[in-house]
Short mmCIF file of C-alpha atoms in Angstrom, two decimals:
data_model
loop_
_atom_site.label_atom_id
_atom_site.label_comp_id
_atom_site.label_asym_id
_atom_site.label_seq_id
_atom_site.Cartn_x
_atom_site.Cartn_y
_atom_site.Cartn_z
CA MET H 71 -0.06 -0.06 0.01
CA ARG H 72 1.09 3.58 -0.62
CA GLN H 73 2.19 5.79 2.18
CA HIS H 74 0.46 9.18 2.07
CA LYS H 75 3.08 11.78 3.16
CA TRP H 76 2.08 15.37 2.94
CA ARG H 77 3.65 18.66 3.11
CA THR H 78 3.25 19.42 6.77
CA GLY H 79 4.86 15.98 7.85
CA ARG H 80 7.88 16.50 5.71
CA ILE H 81 8.58 20.04 6.59
CA LEU H 82 8.13 19.21 10.34
CA GLY H 83 10.37 16.25 9.95
CA ILE H 84 13.16 18.27 8.37
CA VAL H 85 12.79 20.91 10.98
CA MET H 86 13.01 18.54 13.85
CA ALA H 87 16.03 16.76 12.38
CA ALA H 88 17.82 20.03 11.99
CA ALA H 89 17.16 21.08 15.47
CA MET H 90 18.51 17.60 16.79
CA LEU H 91 21.71 18.07 14.73
CA GLY H 92 22.16 21.45 16.53
CA SER H 93 21.57 23.53 13.38
CA ILE H 94 20.36 26.38 15.49
CA ALA H 95 21.72 29.05 13.38
CA THR H 96 19.66 27.93 10.41
CA PRO H 97 16.32 29.82 10.32
CA ILE H 98 13.28 27.58 10.25
CA CYS H 99 11.92 29.39 7.29
CA ALA H 100 15.07 28.49 5.42
CA VAL H 101 14.58 24.96 6.24
CA ALA H 102 11.00 24.95 4.95
CA GLU H 103 12.15 26.65 1.77
CA GLU H 104 14.80 23.75 1.25
CA SER H 105 12.01 21.28 1.73
CA GLU H 106 10.21 22.85 -1.26
CA ALA H 107 12.89 21.81 -3.93
CA VAL H 108 11.46 20.52 -7.08
CA GLU H 109 13.42 17.16 -7.46
CA MET H 110 14.09 14.23 -5.17
CA GLN H 111 17.08 12.06 -5.57
CA ASP H 112 14.98 8.95 -6.23
CA GLY H 113 13.15 10.63 -9.03
CA GLU H 114 9.88 11.38 -7.37
CA ILE H 115 8.59 14.89 -7.37
CA GLN H 116 9.29 16.77 -4.11
CA ASP H 117 6.34 18.61 -2.73
CA ASP H 118 6.55 22.42 -3.72
CA GLY H 119 4.21 23.72 -0.89
CA ILE H 120 1.13 23.33 -3.13
CA LEU H 121 -1.32 20.49 -3.08
CA GLU H 122 -1.81 19.20 -6.53
CA TYR H 123 -5.19 17.94 -7.13
CA VAL H 124 -6.19 16.14 -10.53
CA ALA H 125 -9.85 15.66 -11.40
CA LEU H 126 -10.50 13.24 -14.28
CA GLY H 127 -13.77 12.22 -15.72
CA ASP H 128 -17.00 12.95 -17.61
CA SER H 129 -19.96 15.48 -17.35
CA ILE H 130 -20.70 14.66 -13.71
CA SER H 131 -17.21 15.82 -12.55
CA ASN H 132 -17.14 18.53 -15.26
CA GLY H 133 -20.20 20.13 -13.59
CA TYR H 134 -22.57 19.93 -16.50
CA SER H 135 -25.64 22.13 -16.29
CA ALA H 136 -28.81 21.23 -18.03
CA ASP H 137 -29.95 24.96 -17.76
CA PRO H 138 -27.53 27.31 -19.72
CA GLU H 139 -28.56 30.05 -17.41
CA SER H 140 -27.58 28.33 -14.26
CA GLU H 141 -24.08 27.29 -13.10
CA ILE H 142 -23.24 24.06 -11.40
CA ILE H 143 -20.23 24.01 -9.09
CA SER H 144 -18.55 20.66 -9.73
CA TYR H 145 -17.54 18.41 -6.99
CA PRO H 146 -13.76 18.89 -7.69
CA GLN H 147 -14.20 22.61 -7.32
CA LEU H 148 -16.04 22.11 -3.94
CA ILE H 149 -13.26 19.78 -2.74
CA ALA H 150 -10.59 22.31 -3.73
CA HIS H 151 -12.35 25.06 -1.95
CA ASP H 152 -12.74 23.02 1.19
CA LEU H 153 -8.90 22.05 1.10
CA GLU H 154 -8.17 25.67 0.96
CA GLU H 155 -10.77 27.07 3.46
CA MET H 156 -10.74 24.17 5.93
CA ALA H 157 -7.36 22.58 5.72
CA GLY H 158 -5.43 25.67 4.83
CA GLU H 159 -3.82 24.18 1.75
CA ASP H 160 -2.70 26.04 -1.38
CA VAL H 161 -4.42 23.98 -4.12
CA GLU H 162 -3.53 23.58 -7.67
CA LEU H 163 -6.70 21.93 -9.37
CA SER H 164 -6.11 20.41 -12.78
CA LYS H 165 -9.68 19.62 -13.89
CA ASP H 166 -9.27 17.39 -16.97
CA THR H 167 -12.99 16.60 -17.41
CA LYS H 168 -15.28 16.51 -20.50
CA ASN H 169 -19.00 16.02 -21.12
CA GLY H 170 -19.63 12.69 -22.80
CA LEU H 171 -16.18 11.09 -21.99
CA THR H 172 -16.17 7.30 -21.87
CA THR H 173 -13.64 5.11 -20.22
CA THR H 174 -12.01 4.45 -23.56
CA LYS H 175 -11.73 8.11 -24.47
CA LEU H 176 -10.26 8.99 -21.13
CA ASN H 177 -7.56 6.52 -21.72
CA SER H 178 -6.85 7.05 -25.47
CA VAL H 179 -7.46 10.78 -25.56
CA ILE H 180 -7.16 12.57 -22.14
CA LEU H 181 -4.35 10.60 -20.75
CA LYS H 182 -2.27 11.03 -23.98
CA ARG H 183 -2.11 14.79 -23.29
CA LYS H 184 1.25 16.05 -22.15
CA GLN H 185 -0.33 18.54 -19.79
CA VAL H 186 -2.47 15.83 -18.02
CA GLN H 187 0.58 13.53 -17.68
CA GLU H 188 2.66 16.26 -16.16
CA SER H 189 -0.26 17.09 -13.77
CA LEU H 190 -0.52 13.40 -12.71
CA GLN H 191 3.17 12.99 -12.27
CA LYS H 192 3.01 15.60 -9.40
CA ALA H 193 -0.39 14.89 -8.10
CA ASP H 194 -1.03 14.67 -4.40
CA PHE H 195 -4.80 13.75 -4.81
CA VAL H 196 -6.68 12.14 -7.80
CA THR H 197 -10.52 11.62 -8.30
CA VAL H 198 -11.93 9.77 -11.33
CA THR H 199 -15.59 9.61 -12.28
CA ILE H 200 -16.01 7.76 -15.56
CA GLY H 201 -18.28 4.89 -16.93
CA ALA H 202 -21.67 6.25 -17.10
CA ASN H 203 -21.27 7.24 -20.76
CA ASP H 204 -20.16 3.65 -21.54
CA LEU H 205 -23.65 2.67 -20.16
CA MET H 206 -25.49 5.48 -21.86
CA ASN H 207 -23.90 4.77 -25.20
CA GLN H 208 -25.20 1.25 -24.99
CA PHE H 209 -28.79 2.56 -24.41
CA LYS H 210 -28.49 4.67 -27.59
CA LYS H 211 -26.95 1.92 -29.74
CA VAL H 212 -29.73 -0.55 -28.44
CA SER H 213 -32.43 2.02 -29.21
CA LYS H 214 -31.28 2.52 -32.76
CA GLU H 215 -31.01 -1.14 -33.40
CA ILE H 216 -34.17 -2.34 -31.79
CA LEU H 217 -36.33 0.47 -33.26
CA ASN H 218 -34.59 0.34 -36.64
CA ASN H 219 -34.30 4.07 -36.29
CA ASN H 220 -31.89 6.11 -38.37
CA THR H 221 -32.01 9.08 -35.92
CA LYS H 222 -28.70 9.75 -34.26
CA PHE H 223 -29.65 10.25 -30.68
CA SER H 224 -27.61 13.15 -29.20
CA THR H 225 -28.50 11.98 -25.63
CA ALA H 226 -29.42 8.78 -23.73
CA ASN H 227 -32.50 10.57 -22.67
CA GLN H 228 -33.78 10.78 -26.31
CA ALA H 229 -32.88 7.14 -26.72
CA LEU H 230 -34.67 6.03 -23.75
CA ALA H 231 -37.74 8.21 -24.52
CA ALA H 232 -37.80 6.63 -27.96
CA LEU H 233 -37.47 3.19 -26.54
CA GLN H 234 -40.44 3.93 -24.16
CA ASP H 235 -42.51 5.18 -26.98
CA GLY H 236 -41.57 2.02 -29.16
CA ILE H 237 -42.40 -0.31 -26.28
CA LYS H 238 -45.84 1.35 -25.72
CA ALA H 239 -46.71 0.87 -29.34
CA ASN H 240 -45.36 -2.59 -29.39
CA PRO H 241 -44.88 -4.30 -26.00
CA LEU H 242 -42.97 -7.23 -27.65
CA LEU H 243 -40.12 -4.86 -28.34
CA LEU H 244 -39.45 -5.01 -24.62
CA VAL H 245 -38.08 -8.73 -24.89
CA LYS H 246 -35.64 -7.55 -27.52
CA VAL H 247 -34.51 -4.57 -25.55
CA VAL H 248 -33.95 -6.76 -22.36
CA SER H 249 -32.01 -9.35 -24.42
CA ALA H 250 -29.79 -6.61 -26.12
CA ILE H 251 -28.99 -4.80 -22.87
CA SER H 252 -28.42 -8.10 -21.02
CA ASN H 253 -25.78 -9.30 -23.61
CA TRP H 254 -23.67 -6.12 -23.17
CA ASP H 255 -19.92 -6.88 -23.49
CA TYR H 256 -18.81 -6.49 -19.74
CA THR H 257 -15.31 -7.85 -20.78
CA SER H 258 -14.66 -4.73 -22.90
CA PHE H 259 -15.56 -2.37 -20.30
CA GLU H 260 -13.35 -4.36 -17.76
CA ASP H 261 -10.48 -4.32 -20.17
CA ASP H 262 -10.81 -0.49 -20.76
CA TRP H 263 -11.18 0.10 -16.98
CA LYS H 264 -8.01 -1.92 -16.14
CA LEU H 265 -5.94 -0.22 -18.85
CA THR H 266 -7.10 3.23 -17.84
CA MET H 267 -6.43 2.60 -14.21
CA GLU H 268 -3.10 1.00 -14.98
CA ASN H 269 -2.08 4.07 -17.05
CA ILE H 270 -3.13 6.55 -14.34
CA ASP H 271 -1.50 4.59 -11.57
CA SER H 272 1.81 4.42 -13.39
CA MET H 273 1.87 8.23 -13.81
CA ARG H 274 0.90 9.40 -10.18
CA PRO H 275 3.42 9.45 -7.46
CA ALA H 276 3.68 6.55 -5.07
CA ASN H 277 2.40 8.81 -2.13
CA SER H 278 -0.57 10.21 -3.91
CA GLU H 279 -4.11 9.23 -2.96
CA MET H 280 -6.86 8.31 -5.67
CA ILE H 281 -10.55 8.04 -5.18
CA VAL H 282 -12.92 6.89 -8.02
CA THR H 283 -16.75 6.86 -8.01
CA THR H 284 -19.03 4.04 -8.89
CA ILE H 285 -21.90 4.53 -11.37
CA TYR H 286 -25.33 5.59 -10.17
CA ASN H 287 -28.55 4.74 -12.04
CA PRO H 288 -28.84 7.62 -14.55
CA VAL H 289 -32.45 6.60 -15.46
CA GLU H 290 -33.71 6.13 -11.99
CA SER H 291 -36.21 8.98 -12.38
CA MET H 292 -37.55 7.74 -15.71
CA GLU H 293 -40.57 5.46 -15.62
CA LEU H 294 -39.12 2.46 -17.34
CA PRO H 295 -41.12 -0.86 -17.58
CA GLY H 296 -40.30 -2.88 -14.53
CA THR H 297 -38.16 -5.63 -16.37
CA LEU H 298 -36.17 -3.14 -18.13
CA ASN H 299 -35.36 -1.24 -15.06
CA SER H 300 -34.30 -4.31 -13.22
CA ILE H 301 -31.98 -5.16 -16.24
CA VAL H 302 -30.49 -1.61 -16.01
CA GLU H 303 -29.92 -1.82 -12.41
CA GLY H 304 -28.20 -5.28 -12.73
CA LEU H 305 -26.02 -3.92 -15.50
CA ILE H 306 -24.90 -1.06 -13.34
CA SER H 307 -24.16 -3.35 -10.42
CA LYS H 308 -21.92 -5.51 -12.54
CA MET H 309 -20.03 -2.47 -13.84
CA ASN H 310 -19.71 -1.31 -10.31
CA ASP H 311 -18.41 -4.75 -9.16
CA ILE H 312 -15.59 -4.42 -11.88
CA ILE H 313 -14.66 -0.90 -10.56
CA VAL H 314 -14.55 -2.08 -6.97
CA SER H 315 -12.67 -5.38 -7.76
CA TYR H 316 -9.61 -3.57 -8.95
CA ALA H 317 -9.15 -1.10 -5.99
CA ASP H 318 -6.42 -2.94 -4.43
CA ASP H 319 -4.53 -3.70 -7.72
CA TYR H 320 -4.36 0.00 -8.52
CA ASP H 321 -4.46 1.51 -5.16
CA TYR H 322 -7.62 3.57 -5.08
CA LYS H 323 -10.49 4.03 -2.80
CA VAL H 324 -14.10 3.80 -3.99
CA VAL H 325 -17.04 6.13 -3.35
CA GLU H 326 -20.38 4.19 -3.88
CA LEU H 327 -22.97 6.25 -5.61
CA LEU H 328 -25.55 3.60 -6.71
CA ASP H 329 -27.32 3.66 -3.35
CA SER H 330 -26.14 7.16 -2.08
CA GLY H 331 -29.48 8.89 -2.90
CA ILE H 332 -27.93 10.98 -5.69
CA GLY H 333 -30.60 9.79 -8.10
CA GLU H 334 -33.11 12.00 -6.20
CA LYS H 335 -30.65 14.98 -6.56
CA VAL H 336 -30.50 15.44 -10.38
CA GLN H 337 -31.22 18.29 -12.77
CA SER H 338 -34.29 18.82 -15.01
CA ASP H 339 -32.74 16.27 -17.48
CA GLY H 340 -33.10 13.58 -14.86
CA LEU H 341 -29.48 12.48 -15.46
CA HIS H 342 -26.97 14.95 -14.14
CA PRO H 343 -26.51 15.84 -10.52
CA ASN H 344 -27.98 19.21 -9.39
CA GLN H 345 -25.97 21.34 -6.94
CA GLU H 346 -27.06 19.24 -4.00
CA GLY H 347 -25.83 16.11 -5.83
CA GLN H 348 -22.52 17.69 -6.51
CA GLN H 349 -22.23 18.47 -2.80
CA LEU H 350 -23.25 14.92 -1.90
CA ILE H 351 -20.29 13.50 -4.02
CA CYS H 352 -17.85 16.02 -2.53
CA ASP H 353 -18.89 15.07 1.00
CA LEU H 354 -18.66 11.30 0.32
CA MET H 355 -15.17 11.92 -1.35
CA GLU H 356 -14.02 13.97 1.70
CA GLU H 357 -15.26 11.24 4.13
CA THR H 358 -13.52 8.49 2.15
CA ALA H 359 -10.13 10.22 1.69
CA THR H 360 -7.56 9.26 4.49
CA SER H 361 -4.77 11.66 3.73
CA GLU H 362 -3.81 14.52 6.19
CA PRO H 363 -5.61 17.42 4.69
CA PHE H 364 -8.94 15.63 4.66
CA GLU H 365 -8.35 14.60 8.31
CA GLU H 366 -7.96 18.53 8.87
CA ILE H 367 -11.28 19.02 6.89
CA ARG H 368 -13.21 16.45 9.09
CA GLU H 369 -11.69 18.03 12.28
CA TYR H 370 -12.74 21.47 11.01
CA ARG H 371 -16.32 20.30 10.47
CA GLU H 372 -16.43 18.55 13.81
CA GLU H 373 -15.21 21.72 15.61
CA GLN H 374 -17.84 23.69 13.46
CA GLU H 375 -20.54 21.14 14.49
CA ARG H 376 -19.47 21.40 18.18
CA GLU H 377 -19.60 25.26 17.98
CA LYS H 378 -23.04 24.99 16.36
CA GLN H 379 -24.17 22.55 19.08
CA GLU H 380 -22.77 24.78 21.76
CA ALA H 381 -24.53 27.79 20.27
CA LEU H 382 -27.84 26.00 19.98
CA GLU H 383 -27.29 24.73 23.59
CA ALA H 384 -26.70 28.36 24.64
CA VAL H 385 -29.72 29.57 22.84
CA LYS H 386 -31.76 26.83 24.48
CA ARG H 387 -30.44 27.55 27.99
CA GLN H 388 -31.13 31.30 27.42
CA LYS H 389 -34.66 30.55 26.22
CA GLU H 390 -35.10 28.31 29.24
CA GLN H 391 -33.85 31.07 31.52
CA GLU H 392 -36.14 33.65 29.93
CA GLU H 393 -39.18 31.25 30.23
CA ALA H 394 -38.22 30.53 33.95
CA GLU H 395 -37.91 34.33 34.61
CA LYS H 396 -41.09 34.94 32.79
CA LYS H 397 -42.88 32.14 34.78
CA ALA H 398 -41.44 33.45 38.08
CA LEU H 399 -42.74 36.98 37.26
CA GLU H 400 -46.06 35.60 36.41
CA GLU H 401 -46.17 33.78 39.69
CA LYS H 402 -45.14 36.83 41.43
CA LYS H 403 -47.93 38.82 39.91
CA GLU H 404 -50.27 35.98 40.84
CA ARG H 405 -49.16 36.16 44.38
CA ARG H 406 -49.57 39.87 44.47
CA LYS H 407 -53.04 39.43 42.99
CA THR H 408 -53.72 36.86 45.82
CA VAL H 409 -52.39 39.12 48.55
CA VAL H 410 -54.48 41.95 47.19
CA SER H 411 -57.60 39.76 47.06
CA CYS H 412 -56.92 38.60 50.59
CA VAL H 413 -56.41 42.20 51.90
CA SER H 414 -59.49 43.28 50.00
CA LEU H 415 -61.41 40.46 51.49
CA ALA H 416 -60.21 41.31 54.97
CA VAL H 417 -61.09 44.88 54.61
CA ALA H 418 -64.51 43.94 53.15
CA VAL H 419 -65.04 41.52 56.27
CA GLY H 420 -63.93 44.29 58.63
CA LEU H 421 -66.38 46.78 57.15
CA MET H 422 -69.13 44.38 57.30
CA ALA H 423 -68.31 43.55 60.90
CA LEU H 424 -68.24 47.40 61.69
CA LEU H 425 -71.55 47.91 59.95
CA ARG H 426 -73.13 44.97 61.63
CA LYS H 427 -71.77 46.37 65.19
CA LYS H 428 -73.18 49.66 64.34
CA THR H 429 -76.49 48.30 63.30
CA GLU H 430 -76.62 46.34 66.54
CA ASN H 431 -75.73 49.36 68.47
CA GLU H 432 -78.44 51.35 66.82
CA GLU H 433 -80.87 48.57 67.48
CA ARG H 434 -79.96 48.50 71.29
CA ASN H 435 -80.26 52.27 71.52
CA LYS H 436 -83.74 52.27 70.11
CA GLN H 437 -84.75 49.51 72.51
CA SER H 438 -83.29 51.57 75.36
CA GLY H 439 -85.25 54.65 74.34
CA LYS H 440 -88.53 52.85 74.33
CA LYS H 441 -88.02 51.77 77.83
#
């Protein structure tokens, strides 16, 4: 397994070693600057003080927006922001992503670019989201073949809509669709996946960390016939099994998206993540990563959560105190009312007694006068 060593640990190690050797005269800042040299003797890239993040993938990691008027902030951008704001890192994000990208094209086109290769060679952190278009292209192919339609579907949505209409008009087509999708060549996808992961792994440093996502159901929100939906989910599960099975071979961690709930956080096209969906992928990535900057992000969030809870508790205590004071004031008012009522009653009783005594005196006086 790779050992993840980040800038802070390396610099502190050098500083401590210098101190132990008695290099008191060497300023700490100078030691830190020396640690940011470009080349290492064993050929690996020395950390230059910047966290290099390379994001590879399709429209999901590209931040595709179905609405031209609205911007979607992609999960790589969200992660880079968190690394800077929460972990205090200087981040260089190389976002080599493209709408419609397949596993084959990632390997044969994107990874052939010199700029991408140079970015990977100095990467600290790599994320990969690919495979959904391999699946969607199969839907388009099946739709065209089954419906005997010469239309070139620009999106899988169009192909699936055409399939739905075709099945409604001729329910027997469902059998052909299920058979065609079920017979998809998993071996080709597996070969493409292995070759792509092998190429990425051969370019990135031994101390880098890589996380890949599995495929979620891109047609979950569409009302497909039950049998077809089961076939689609089975197909996605088999593709995801392939992705997971090579995690150890190519030293990457996996973020599972199929059962993450992201299918409920999609845009109007029903396929691509909305902003909540992008944030969900970001959160899952940050929870999965084990390297030091992400530990700092988690600690930062935990501290923020503690402060939030403390603030809520303080508000709760303040409210309880205010309610207690209000209750005490009301009770005091009630006691005053009771005292006033008692005094009033006593006065009334006294007055009645005086009046009765006066009446009695007057009565006695009358009786004495008669005698």
